[in-house]
CSV table of C-alpha atoms in Angstrom, one decimal:
chain,number,residue,atom,x,y,z
A,1,MET,CA,22.2,-19.6,17.1
A,2,ILE,CA,20.4,-16.5,15.5
A,3,GLU,CA,18.4,-14.2,17.7
A,4,TYR,CA,16.8,-11.1,16.3
A,5,ILE,CA,14.1,-8.6,16.9
A,6,SER,CA,10.9,-9.7,15.0
A,7,HIS,CA,7.2,-9.4,13.9
A,8,PHE,CA,5.5,-5.9,15.2
A,9,SER,CA,8.8,-4.6,17.2
A,10,ALA,CA,10.2,-4.9,14.1
A,11,ALA,CA,7.8,-3.0,12.2
A,12,LYS,CA,8.2,-0.3,14.8
A,13,ILE,CA,11.8,0.0,14.0
A,14,TRP,CA,11.3,0.3,10.3
A,15,ASN,CA,9.2,3.2,10.5
A,16,ILE,CA,6.7,2.2,8.0
A,17,PRO,CA,4.3,4.7,6.9
A,18,CYS,CA,1.0,4.9,8.8
A,19,ILE,CA,1.6,1.6,10.6
A,20,GLU,CA,-0.9,2.1,13.2
A,21,ALA,CA,-3.7,2.1,10.4
A,22,VAL,CA,-2.1,-0.5,8.5
A,23,LEU,CA,-1.8,-3.2,11.3
A,24,GLY,CA,-4.8,-2.0,13.5
A,25,ASN,CA,-5.8,-3.7,16.8
A,26,THR,CA,-2.8,-6.1,16.4
A,27,PHE,CA,-0.4,-3.2,16.9
A,28,THR,CA,-0.9,-2.8,20.6
A,29,GLY,CA,1.9,-0.1,21.1
A,30,THR,CA,2.9,-2.0,24.4
A,31,ASP,CA,6.5,-2.2,25.4
A,32,MET,CA,6.5,-6.2,24.7
A,33,THR,CA,9.6,-6.7,22.3
A,34,HIS,CA,9.1,-9.3,19.8
A,35,VAL,CA,12.4,-11.6,19.1
A,36,THR,CA,12.9,-14.7,17.2
A,37,VAL,CA,15.3,-17.3,17.9
A,38,SER,CA,16.6,-20.5,15.7
A,39,LYS,CA,16.3,-23.0,18.5
A,40,HIS,CA,13.2,-24.0,20.2
A,41,ASN,CA,13.1,-23.6,23.9
A,42,MET,CA,15.8,-21.3,24.1
A,43,TYR,CA,13.7,-18.8,25.9
A,44,SER,CA,10.4,-18.4,27.4
A,45,SER,CA,8.0,-15.5,26.9
A,46,ASN,CA,7.4,-13.4,29.6
A,47,ASN,CA,6.0,-9.6,30.3
A,48,ARG,CA,8.7,-8.0,28.5
A,49,ASN,CA,9.3,-10.0,25.8
A,50,LYS,CA,7.3,-12.5,23.0
A,51,ILE,CA,9.6,-15.2,21.8
A,52,HIS,CA,9.2,-17.0,18.6
A,53,SER,CA,11.1,-19.4,16.7
A,54,CYS,CA,12.1,-20.4,13.4
A,55,THR,CA,14.3,-23.3,12.9
A,56,LEU,CA,14.5,-23.6,9.2
A,57,THR,CA,17.3,-21.8,7.0
A,58,LEU,CA,16.5,-18.2,6.0
A,59,PRO,CA,17.2,-16.4,2.7
A,60,ASP,CA,20.3,-14.4,2.5
A,61,GLY,CA,19.8,-11.0,3.9
A,62,ALA,CA,16.8,-12.0,6.0
A,63,VAL,CA,18.3,-10.8,9.1
A,64,VAL,CA,20.4,-7.2,8.9
A,65,THR,CA,22.1,-5.1,11.6
A,66,GLN,CA,20.6,-1.7,12.3
A,67,ASN,CA,22.2,0.5,15.4
A,68,GLY,CA,23.9,-2.7,16.3
A,69,ARG,CA,20.7,-4.6,16.8
A,70,ALA,CA,20.1,-7.7,14.6
A,71,ILE,CA,16.4,-7.1,13.1
A,72,ALA,CA,14.1,-9.0,10.7
A,73,SER,CA,14.4,-6.9,7.0
A,74,PRO,CA,11.3,-5.7,5.8
A,75,GLU,CA,10.9,-8.9,3.5
A,76,LEU,CA,11.4,-11.2,6.4
A,77,LEU,CA,8.8,-9.0,8.4
A,78,PHE,CA,6.3,-9.5,5.5
A,79,LEU,CA,6.6,-13.1,5.6
A,80,GLU,CA,6.5,-13.2,9.5
A,81,LEU,CA,3.5,-11.0,9.7
A,82,SER,CA,1.5,-12.9,7.1
A,83,ASN,CA,0.6,-15.5,9.9
A,84,GLU,CA,-0.6,-12.5,11.9
A,85,LEU,CA,-2.5,-10.1,9.6
A,86,SER,CA,-5.7,-10.9,7.5
A,87,ILE,CA,-5.0,-10.7,3.5
A,88,HIS,CA,-6.1,-6.9,2.9
A,89,ARG,CA,-3.8,-5.8,5.9
A,90,LEU,CA,-0.8,-7.8,4.5
A,91,ILE,CA,-1.2,-6.4,1.0
A,92,LEU,CA,-1.7,-2.8,2.6
A,93,LEU,CA,1.6,-3.6,4.5
A,94,GLY,CA,3.2,-4.4,1.3
A,95,LEU,CA,1.9,-1.4,-0.3
A,96,GLN,CA,3.4,0.7,2.2
A,97,LEU,CA,6.6,-0.9,2.5
A,98,CYS,CA,7.0,0.1,-1.1
A,99,SER,CA,5.8,3.4,-0.8
A,100,HIS,CA,8.0,6.5,-1.1
A,101,PRO,CA,7.4,10.1,-2.0
A,102,HIS,CA,7.1,11.2,-5.3
A,103,GLY,CA,9.8,11.1,-7.5
A,104,ARG,CA,12.2,9.3,-4.8
A,105,PRO,CA,12.0,5.6,-5.2
A,106,ALA,CA,15.5,4.9,-3.5
A,107,GLU,CA,13.4,6.2,-0.1
A,108,ALA,CA,11.1,3.2,-0.3
A,109,ILE,CA,11.8,0.4,2.7
A,110,THR,CA,11.7,-2.2,-0.2
A,111,THR,CA,10.0,-3.0,-3.5
A,112,LYS,CA,8.1,-5.5,-4.7
A,113,GLN,CA,10.5,-7.0,-6.6
A,114,LYS,CA,12.5,-7.6,-3.4
A,115,LEU,CA,9.6,-9.0,-1.7
A,116,ASN,CA,8.8,-11.5,-4.2
A,117,GLY,CA,12.3,-12.9,-4.7
A,118,PHE,CA,12.8,-13.3,-0.9
A,119,LEU,CA,9.7,-15.4,-0.9
A,120,LEU,CA,10.6,-17.4,-3.8
A,121,GLU,CA,13.7,-18.4,-1.7
A,122,ALA,CA,11.6,-18.8,1.8
A,123,CYS,CA,10.4,-22.7,0.8
A,124,GLY,CA,8.9,-24.3,3.5
A,125,HIS,CA,8.4,-21.1,6.0
A,126,ARG,CA,5.1,-20.8,7.4
A,127,GLY,CA,2.9,-18.2,6.0
A,128,ARG,CA,4.6,-18.1,2.5
A,129,ARG,CA,1.8,-19.4,0.5
A,130,LYS,CA,-0.5,-16.5,2.1
A,131,ALA,CA,2.4,-13.8,1.7
A,132,MET,CA,3.1,-14.8,-2.2
A,133,ARG,CA,-0.7,-14.1,-2.9
A,134,ALA,CA,-0.6,-11.1,-1.4
A,135,VAL,CA,2.5,-9.6,-2.9
A,136,LYS,CA,0.8,-10.4,-6.3
A,137,TYR,CA,-1.4,-7.3,-5.5
A,138,VAL,CA,1.5,-5.2,-4.3
A,139,GLU,CA,2.9,-2.3,-6.4
A,140,ASN,CA,5.7,0.1,-5.9
A,141,GLY,CA,5.2,3.7,-5.5
A,142,SER,CA,2.4,4.7,-3.5
A,143,SER,CA,3.0,8.3,-1.8
A,144,SER,CA,0.1,7.7,0.8
A,145,ILE,CA,-2.1,5.5,2.9
A,146,MET,CA,-5.0,6.6,1.1
A,147,GLU,CA,-3.7,6.2,-2.5
A,148,SER,CA,-3.0,2.3,-1.2
A,149,LEU,CA,-6.6,2.1,0.0
A,150,ALA,CA,-8.0,3.8,-3.1
A,151,TYR,CA,-5.9,1.4,-5.2
A,152,MET,CA,-7.1,-1.7,-3.3
A,153,ILE,CA,-10.7,-0.7,-3.5
A,154,LEU,CA,-10.3,-0.3,-7.4
A,155,THR,CA,-8.2,-2.8,-8.6
A,156,LEU,CA,-8.4,-5.7,-6.3
A,157,PRO,CA,-10.0,-8.8,-7.9
A,158,HIS,CA,-14.0,-9.2,-6.7
A,159,ALA,CA,-13.2,-12.1,-4.8
A,160,LEU,CA,-11.0,-9.9,-2.7
A,161,GLY,CA,-13.5,-7.1,-2.8
A,162,GLY,CA,-12.0,-4.8,-5.0
A,163,TYR,CA,-13.6,-3.6,-8.3
A,164,GLY,CA,-11.4,-5.6,-10.3
A,165,LEU,CA,-10.0,-2.6,-12.6
A,166,ASN,CA,-6.4,-3.7,-12.5
A,167,GLY,CA,-3.6,-2.2,-14.6
A,168,ALA,CA,-3.2,1.0,-12.6
A,169,VAL,CA,0.6,2.0,-11.7
A,170,PHE,CA,1.5,4.6,-8.8
A,171,ASN,CA,2.6,8.3,-9.4
A,172,TYR,CA,3.5,7.8,-13.1
A,173,LYS,CA,6.0,10.6,-13.8
A,174,VAL,CA,4.6,13.0,-17.1
A,175,ASP,CA,7.3,15.3,-18.4
A,176,LEU,CA,5.6,18.4,-19.3
A,177,LYS,CA,6.3,20.0,-22.8
A,178,SER,CA,8.0,23.0,-23.0
A,179,GLY,CA,5.4,26.1,-21.8
A,180,THR,CA,2.4,24.0,-20.8
A,181,GLY,CA,3.9,23.6,-17.1
A,182,LYS,CA,4.7,27.4,-16.5
A,183,HIS,CA,1.4,28.2,-14.8
A,184,LEU,CA,2.2,25.4,-12.1
A,185,GLN,CA,6.2,26.3,-12.0
A,186,GLN,CA,7.1,22.8,-12.9
A,187,ASN,CA,8.4,20.9,-15.3
A,188,ARG,CA,6.8,17.7,-14.6
A,189,CYS,CA,4.1,16.1,-12.6
A,190,PHE,CA,2.9,12.8,-10.9
A,191,ILE,CA,-0.4,11.0,-11.5
A,192,ASP,CA,-1.5,9.3,-8.6
A,193,LEU,CA,-2.8,6.5,-10.4
A,194,TYR,CA,-2.3,6.0,-14.2
A,195,TYR,CA,-3.8,3.4,-16.6
A,196,LYS,CA,-1.0,3.7,-19.3
A,197,GLU,CA,-2.7,1.8,-22.1
A,198,ALA,CA,-6.2,3.9,-21.6
A,199,LYS,CA,-4.0,7.1,-20.9
A,200,LEU,CA,-6.1,7.5,-18.0
A,201,ALA,CA,-5.1,9.2,-15.0
A,202,VAL,CA,-7.1,8.9,-11.4
A,203,GLU,CA,-6.3,11.4,-9.0
A,204,TYR,CA,-7.4,11.1,-5.3
A,205,ASP,CA,-8.3,14.8,-3.9
A,206,SER,CA,-7.9,14.5,0.0
A,207,PHE,CA,-9.5,16.9,2.3
A,208,ALA,CA,-6.0,17.5,3.6
A,209,PHE,CA,-4.5,18.7,0.5
A,210,HIS,CA,-7.2,19.6,-2.0
A,211,SER,CA,-10.2,21.5,0.0
A,212,SER,CA,-9.1,25.0,-0.4
A,213,PRO,CA,-9.9,27.3,-3.5
A,214,LEU,CA,-6.1,27.5,-4.3
A,215,GLU,CA,-5.5,24.1,-4.2
A,216,GLN,CA,-8.6,23.4,-6.2
A,217,GLY,CA,-7.6,25.9,-8.7
A,218,ARG,CA,-4.3,24.4,-9.1
A,219,ASP,CA,-5.6,20.8,-9.6
A,220,ALA,CA,-7.8,22.4,-12.6
A,221,MET,CA,-5.0,23.6,-14.2
A,222,ARG,CA,-3.1,20.4,-13.8
A,223,SER,CA,-6.0,18.7,-15.3
A,224,ALA,CA,-5.9,20.9,-18.2
A,225,ILE,CA,-2.4,20.4,-18.8
A,226,LEU,CA,-2.7,16.5,-18.5
A,227,GLU,CA,-5.5,16.8,-21.2
A,228,LYS,CA,-3.0,18.5,-23.7
A,229,HIS,CA,-0.8,15.6,-23.3
A,230,GLY,CA,-3.5,13.3,-24.2
A,231,ILE,CA,-3.8,12.2,-20.9
A,232,GLY,CA,-7.7,11.8,-19.8
A,233,VAL,CA,-8.2,13.2,-16.0
A,234,MET,CA,-10.7,11.5,-13.5
A,235,HIS,CA,-10.7,12.9,-9.9
A,236,MET,CA,-11.8,10.8,-6.7
A,237,ASN,CA,-12.5,12.9,-3.6
A,238,THR,CA,-12.4,11.6,-0.2
A,239,ILE,CA,-16.3,11.4,0.2
A,240,GLN,CA,-16.4,9.2,-3.0
A,241,LEU,CA,-14.0,6.9,-1.4
A,242,TYR,CA,-15.5,6.6,1.9
A,243,ASN,CA,-19.3,6.5,0.3
A,244,ARG,CA,-19.9,2.9,-0.9
A,245,ASP,CA,-22.5,4.0,-3.5
A,246,ALA,CA,-20.4,7.2,-4.7
A,247,CYS,CA,-17.3,4.8,-4.8
A,248,ARG,CA,-19.7,2.3,-6.8
A,249,ASP,CA,-20.5,4.8,-9.3
A,250,PHE,CA,-16.9,6.3,-9.7
A,251,ALA,CA,-15.6,2.8,-10.5
A,252,ASP,CA,-18.6,2.2,-13.2
A,253,ASN,CA,-17.3,5.1,-14.8
A,254,LEU,CA,-13.7,4.4,-14.7
A,255,ALA,CA,-14.7,0.9,-16.0
A,256,ALA,CA,-16.4,2.8,-18.8
A,257,ARG,CA,-13.6,5.0,-19.8
A,258,LEU,CA,-11.2,1.8,-19.6
A,259,GLY,CA,-13.7,-0.3,-22.0
A,260,LYS,CA,-14.6,-2.4,-19.6
A,261,ARG,CA,-17.8,-3.9,-18.1
A,262,MET,CA,-18.2,-4.5,-14.2
A,263,GLN,CA,-19.9,-7.7,-13.8
A,264,ILE,CA,-19.4,-8.7,-10.2
A,265,ARG,CA,-20.6,-12.3,-9.5
A,266,SER,CA,-18.2,-13.2,-6.4
A,267,SER,CA,-20.2,-14.4,-3.7
A,268,LYS,CA,-17.6,-13.4,-1.4
A,269,PHE,CA,-17.9,-9.5,-2.8
A,270,ASP,CA,-19.6,-7.8,-0.5
A,271,GLU,CA,-18.2,-9.6,2.4
A,272,MET,CA,-14.5,-8.7,1.5
A,273,HIS,CA,-15.3,-5.4,0.3
A,274,MET,CA,-16.4,-4.0,3.6
A,275,LEU,CA,-13.4,-5.6,4.9
A,276,ILE,CA,-11.4,-3.2,2.7
A,277,ARG,CA,-13.6,-0.4,3.8
A,278,GLY,CA,-12.7,-1.2,7.4
A,279,LEU,CA,-9.1,-0.4,6.9
A,280,LEU,CA,-10.1,3.3,5.8
A,281,PRO,CA,-9.0,5.6,8.8
A,282,SER,CA,-11.4,7.5,10.6
A,283,LEU,CA,-12.8,10.3,8.5
A,284,THR,CA,-11.9,14.0,9.9
A,285,PRO,CA,-13.4,16.5,7.8
A,286,PRO,CA,-11.2,19.8,7.1
A,287,ASN,CA,-11.4,22.9,9.1
A,288,PRO,CA,-13.8,25.3,8.0
């Protein structure tokens, strides 16, 4: 019989960035351990353990050993939580699982390719269809939950509440021409969201890292350098992201720069858009 730590307990062990915000109220932080077994009725749930069962054959690598404990792999975890989370939270989970610091892809917990490959092999498992739908909108390389949420708002299709401006990639590396990066004291930079065909960068300027005069000055120099490399730059700040009308104005301007027209006809847009906005963390202004 197979027995392994799964679901929300596995999510804690994998140290997924900002997991509390990703899972919301479903992530209670209690001491209850979620365990999955391969045979029905082998154990019953109690105050300390929540028992799940999975009698179907799992793909290779679905269960891994970490510190002597059997645990659901990140890919299996994604499939398991497809039965617990809304489609938006599931997409956000995928983005965070595939996130990593700038220039360090080896530090990602998993990748879109690994998630997709696992799901293709997990035929017959409950939640697979929803997980397959969600992974279509997952991309590698986000470096923060705010980048992930901005990406969802800007790129998800109208039926899921996004503005449908797809085609962006996270943290695209630009090698700076000799001499152009000397003011920044670096020879490369990473663009938060990049539309490669349009050569257009979207930079998210958060309260946390872009509010001081020094940081704003560096942002201006960085934008000028990118412009010298033929890359247009648009800046989205925290207020624009959180204010629905300001965000729509930004999306309209972005669409125009991409040569697109936004015509939202989906009857589900307003409802779905507010569900994405419900994922935004509580706004804390910077210290004066």
